[in-house]
mmCIF file of C-alpha atoms in Angstrom:
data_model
loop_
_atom_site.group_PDB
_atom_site.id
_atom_site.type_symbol
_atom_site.label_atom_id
_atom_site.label_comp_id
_atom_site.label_asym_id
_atom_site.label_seq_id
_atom_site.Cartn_x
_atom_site.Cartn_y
_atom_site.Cartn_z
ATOM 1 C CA UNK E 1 -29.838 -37.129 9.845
ATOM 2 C CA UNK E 2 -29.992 -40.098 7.564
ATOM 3 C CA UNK E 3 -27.628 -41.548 6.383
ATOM 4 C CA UNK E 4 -27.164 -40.991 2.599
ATOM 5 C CA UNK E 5 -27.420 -36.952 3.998
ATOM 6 C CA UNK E 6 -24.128 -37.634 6.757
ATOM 7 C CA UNK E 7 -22.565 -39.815 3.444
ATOM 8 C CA UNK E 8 -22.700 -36.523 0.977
ATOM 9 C CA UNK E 9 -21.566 -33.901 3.627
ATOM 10 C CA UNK E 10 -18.838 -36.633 4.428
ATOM 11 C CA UNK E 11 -17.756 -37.189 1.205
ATOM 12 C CA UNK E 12 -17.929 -32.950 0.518
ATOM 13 C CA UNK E 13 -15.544 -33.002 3.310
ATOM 14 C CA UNK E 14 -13.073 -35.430 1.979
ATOM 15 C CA UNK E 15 -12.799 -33.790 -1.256
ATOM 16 C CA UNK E 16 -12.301 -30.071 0.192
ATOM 17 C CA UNK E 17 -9.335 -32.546 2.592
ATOM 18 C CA UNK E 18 -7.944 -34.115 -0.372
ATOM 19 C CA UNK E 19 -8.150 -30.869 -2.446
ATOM 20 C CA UNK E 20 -6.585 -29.077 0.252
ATOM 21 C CA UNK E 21 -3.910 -31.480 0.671
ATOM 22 C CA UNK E 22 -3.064 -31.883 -3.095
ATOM 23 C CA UNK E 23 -2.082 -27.867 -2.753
ATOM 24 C CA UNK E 24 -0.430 -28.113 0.009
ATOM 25 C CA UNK E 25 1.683 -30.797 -1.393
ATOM 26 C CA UNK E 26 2.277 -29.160 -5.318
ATOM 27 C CA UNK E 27 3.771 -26.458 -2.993
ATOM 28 C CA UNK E 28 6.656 -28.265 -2.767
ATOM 29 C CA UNK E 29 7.443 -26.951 -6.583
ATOM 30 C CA UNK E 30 8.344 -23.744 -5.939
ATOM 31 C CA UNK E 31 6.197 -22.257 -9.694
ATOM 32 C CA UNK E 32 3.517 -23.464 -7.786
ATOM 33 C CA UNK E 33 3.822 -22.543 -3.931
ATOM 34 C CA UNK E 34 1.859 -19.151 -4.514
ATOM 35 C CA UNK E 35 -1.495 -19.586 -3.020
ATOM 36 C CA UNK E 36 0.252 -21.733 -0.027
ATOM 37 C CA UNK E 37 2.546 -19.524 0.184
ATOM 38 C CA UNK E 38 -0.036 -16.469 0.255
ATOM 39 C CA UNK E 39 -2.374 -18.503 2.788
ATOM 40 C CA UNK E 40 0.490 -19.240 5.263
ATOM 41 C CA UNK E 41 1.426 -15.039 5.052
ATOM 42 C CA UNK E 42 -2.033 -14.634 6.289
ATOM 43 C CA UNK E 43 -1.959 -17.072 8.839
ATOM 44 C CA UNK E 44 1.051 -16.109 10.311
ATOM 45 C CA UNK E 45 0.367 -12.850 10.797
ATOM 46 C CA UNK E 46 1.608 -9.793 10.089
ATOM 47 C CA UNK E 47 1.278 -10.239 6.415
ATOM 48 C CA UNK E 48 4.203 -8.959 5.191
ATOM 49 C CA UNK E 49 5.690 -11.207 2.447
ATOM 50 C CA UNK E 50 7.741 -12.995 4.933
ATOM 51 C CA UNK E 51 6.965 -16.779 3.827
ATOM 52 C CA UNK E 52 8.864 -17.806 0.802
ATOM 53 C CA UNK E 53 9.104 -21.469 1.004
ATOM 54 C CA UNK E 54 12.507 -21.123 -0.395
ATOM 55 C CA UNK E 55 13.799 -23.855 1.701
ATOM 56 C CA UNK E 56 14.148 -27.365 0.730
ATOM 57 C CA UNK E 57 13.233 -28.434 4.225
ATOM 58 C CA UNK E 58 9.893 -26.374 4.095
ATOM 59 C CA UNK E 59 9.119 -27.608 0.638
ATOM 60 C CA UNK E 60 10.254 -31.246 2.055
ATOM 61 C CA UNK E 61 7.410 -31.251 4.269
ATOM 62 C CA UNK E 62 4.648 -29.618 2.245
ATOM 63 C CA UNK E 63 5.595 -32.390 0.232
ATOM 64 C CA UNK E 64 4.646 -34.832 3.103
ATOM 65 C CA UNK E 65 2.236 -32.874 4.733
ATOM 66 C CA UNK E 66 0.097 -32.654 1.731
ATOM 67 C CA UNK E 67 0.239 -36.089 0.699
ATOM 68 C CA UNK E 68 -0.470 -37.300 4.047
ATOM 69 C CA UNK E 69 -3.384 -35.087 4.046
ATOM 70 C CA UNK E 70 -4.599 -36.103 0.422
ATOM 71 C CA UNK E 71 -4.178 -40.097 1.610
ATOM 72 C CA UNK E 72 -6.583 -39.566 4.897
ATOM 73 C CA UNK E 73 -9.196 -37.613 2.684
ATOM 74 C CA UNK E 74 -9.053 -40.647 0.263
ATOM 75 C CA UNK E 75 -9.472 -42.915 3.249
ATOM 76 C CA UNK E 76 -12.057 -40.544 4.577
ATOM 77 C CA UNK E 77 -14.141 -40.417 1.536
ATOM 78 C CA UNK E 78 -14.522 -44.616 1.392
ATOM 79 C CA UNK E 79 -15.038 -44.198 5.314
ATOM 80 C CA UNK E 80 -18.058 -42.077 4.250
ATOM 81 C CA UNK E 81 -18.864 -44.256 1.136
ATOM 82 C CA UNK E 82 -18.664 -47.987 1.505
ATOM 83 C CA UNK E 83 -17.692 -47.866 4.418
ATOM 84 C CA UNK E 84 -20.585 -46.329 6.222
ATOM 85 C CA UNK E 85 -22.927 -47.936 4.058
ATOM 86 C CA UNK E 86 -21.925 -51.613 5.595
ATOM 87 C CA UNK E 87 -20.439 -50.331 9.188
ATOM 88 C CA UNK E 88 -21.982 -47.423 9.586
ATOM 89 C CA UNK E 89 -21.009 -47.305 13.339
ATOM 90 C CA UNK E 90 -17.801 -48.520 12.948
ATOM 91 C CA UNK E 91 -17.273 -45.602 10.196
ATOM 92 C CA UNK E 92 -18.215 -43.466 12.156
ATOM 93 C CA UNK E 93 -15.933 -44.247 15.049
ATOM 94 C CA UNK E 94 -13.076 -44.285 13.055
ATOM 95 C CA UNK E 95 -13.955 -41.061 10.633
ATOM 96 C CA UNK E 96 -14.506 -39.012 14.591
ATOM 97 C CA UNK E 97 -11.560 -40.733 16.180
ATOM 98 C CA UNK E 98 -9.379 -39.420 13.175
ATOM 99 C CA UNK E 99 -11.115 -35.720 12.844
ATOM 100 C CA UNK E 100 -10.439 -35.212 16.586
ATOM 101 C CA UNK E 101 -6.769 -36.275 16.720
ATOM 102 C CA UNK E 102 -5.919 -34.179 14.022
ATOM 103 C CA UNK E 103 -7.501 -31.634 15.057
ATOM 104 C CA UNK E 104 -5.851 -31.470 18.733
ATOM 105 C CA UNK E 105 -2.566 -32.438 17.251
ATOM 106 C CA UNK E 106 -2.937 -30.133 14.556
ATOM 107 C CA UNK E 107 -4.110 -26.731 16.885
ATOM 108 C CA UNK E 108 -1.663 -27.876 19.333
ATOM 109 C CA UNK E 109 1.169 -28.147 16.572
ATOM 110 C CA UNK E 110 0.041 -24.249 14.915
ATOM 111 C CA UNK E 111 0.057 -22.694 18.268
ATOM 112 C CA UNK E 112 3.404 -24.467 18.628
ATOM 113 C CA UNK E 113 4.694 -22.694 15.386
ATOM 114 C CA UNK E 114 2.986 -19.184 16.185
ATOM 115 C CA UNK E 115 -0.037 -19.625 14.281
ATOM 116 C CA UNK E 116 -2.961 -19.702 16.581
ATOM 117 C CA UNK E 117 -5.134 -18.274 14.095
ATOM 118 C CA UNK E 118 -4.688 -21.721 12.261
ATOM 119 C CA UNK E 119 -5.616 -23.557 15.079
ATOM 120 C CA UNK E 120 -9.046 -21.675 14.951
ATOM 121 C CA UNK E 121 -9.265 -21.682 11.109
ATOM 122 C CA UNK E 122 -9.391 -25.980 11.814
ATOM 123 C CA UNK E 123 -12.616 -25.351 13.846
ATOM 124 C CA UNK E 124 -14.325 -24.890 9.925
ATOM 125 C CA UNK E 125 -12.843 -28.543 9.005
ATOM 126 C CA UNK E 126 -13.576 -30.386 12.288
ATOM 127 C CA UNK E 127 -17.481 -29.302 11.876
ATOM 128 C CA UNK E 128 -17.696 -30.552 8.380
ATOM 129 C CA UNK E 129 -16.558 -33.861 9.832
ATOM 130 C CA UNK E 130 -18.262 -33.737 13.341
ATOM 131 C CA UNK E 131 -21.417 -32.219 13.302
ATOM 132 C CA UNK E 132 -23.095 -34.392 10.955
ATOM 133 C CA UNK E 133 -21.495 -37.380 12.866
ATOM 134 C CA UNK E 134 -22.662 -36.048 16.170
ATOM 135 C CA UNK E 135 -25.531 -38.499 16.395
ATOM 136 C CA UNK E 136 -25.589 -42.236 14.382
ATOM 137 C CA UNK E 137 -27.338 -41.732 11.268
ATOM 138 C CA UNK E 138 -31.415 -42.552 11.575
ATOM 139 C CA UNK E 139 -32.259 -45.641 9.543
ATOM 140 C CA UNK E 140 -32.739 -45.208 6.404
ATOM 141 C CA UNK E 141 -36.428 -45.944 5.294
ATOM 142 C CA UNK E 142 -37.764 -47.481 2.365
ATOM 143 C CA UNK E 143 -40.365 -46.013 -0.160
#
């Protein structure tokens, strides 16, 4: 894959993280919790309504959560950006070492909670970040 392709499906990826993680985090205000609220129903199955996010503790660490997630999509999209284009080894170390430790820590931490079906959902965001780092990027050639 070259390496302007890996760079856009990178960079796809860190928006969908940072997007993902901006929601998680406005659920923290509980007028806007709704589609966190509904997604986490489904996940932790039965879906029954059950999930209110009511607490301040829960909201507390959306709050985190999502900003923690929005921050490493930020870092992951100048990974993919800048930083590939001068390091692109280096990037990609660093983007794979961070995909992978999330993800085990992550899976581990959902089947932890009851929520297996989490863990597999993160199988969808650790092959936007992995497959098209699976090999270094081919050089790029000049027309």
């Amino acid at each position: 894959m070259q390496l302007t392709t890996q760079q856009k499906w990178l960079k796809t990826g860190a928006a969908i993280v940072i997007g993902f993680g901006l929601l998680v985090a406005v659920a923290a205000l509980p007028t806007l919790n709704g589609p966190v609220r509904f997604l986490a129903d489904a996940i932790l199955w039965p879906f029954n309504g059950a999930e209110t996010f009511a607490r301040p503790e829960t909201r507390l660490m959306s709050a985190i959560g999502g900003g923690v997630m929005a921050g490493w999509g930020l870092a992951l999209w100048h990974l993919a950006g800048e930083g590939m284009a001068r390091a692109p080894e280096l990037a990609r170390r660093i983007i794979l070492a961070s995909v992978w430790v999330w993800f085990v820590v992550d899976g581990a931490g959902s089947i932890a909670a009851g929520a297996p079906l989490n863990a597999a959902l993160n199988l969808g965001f650790l092959a936007i970040f992995v497959l098209p780092l699976w090999r270094p990027a081919a050089p790029q050639t000049v027309a």
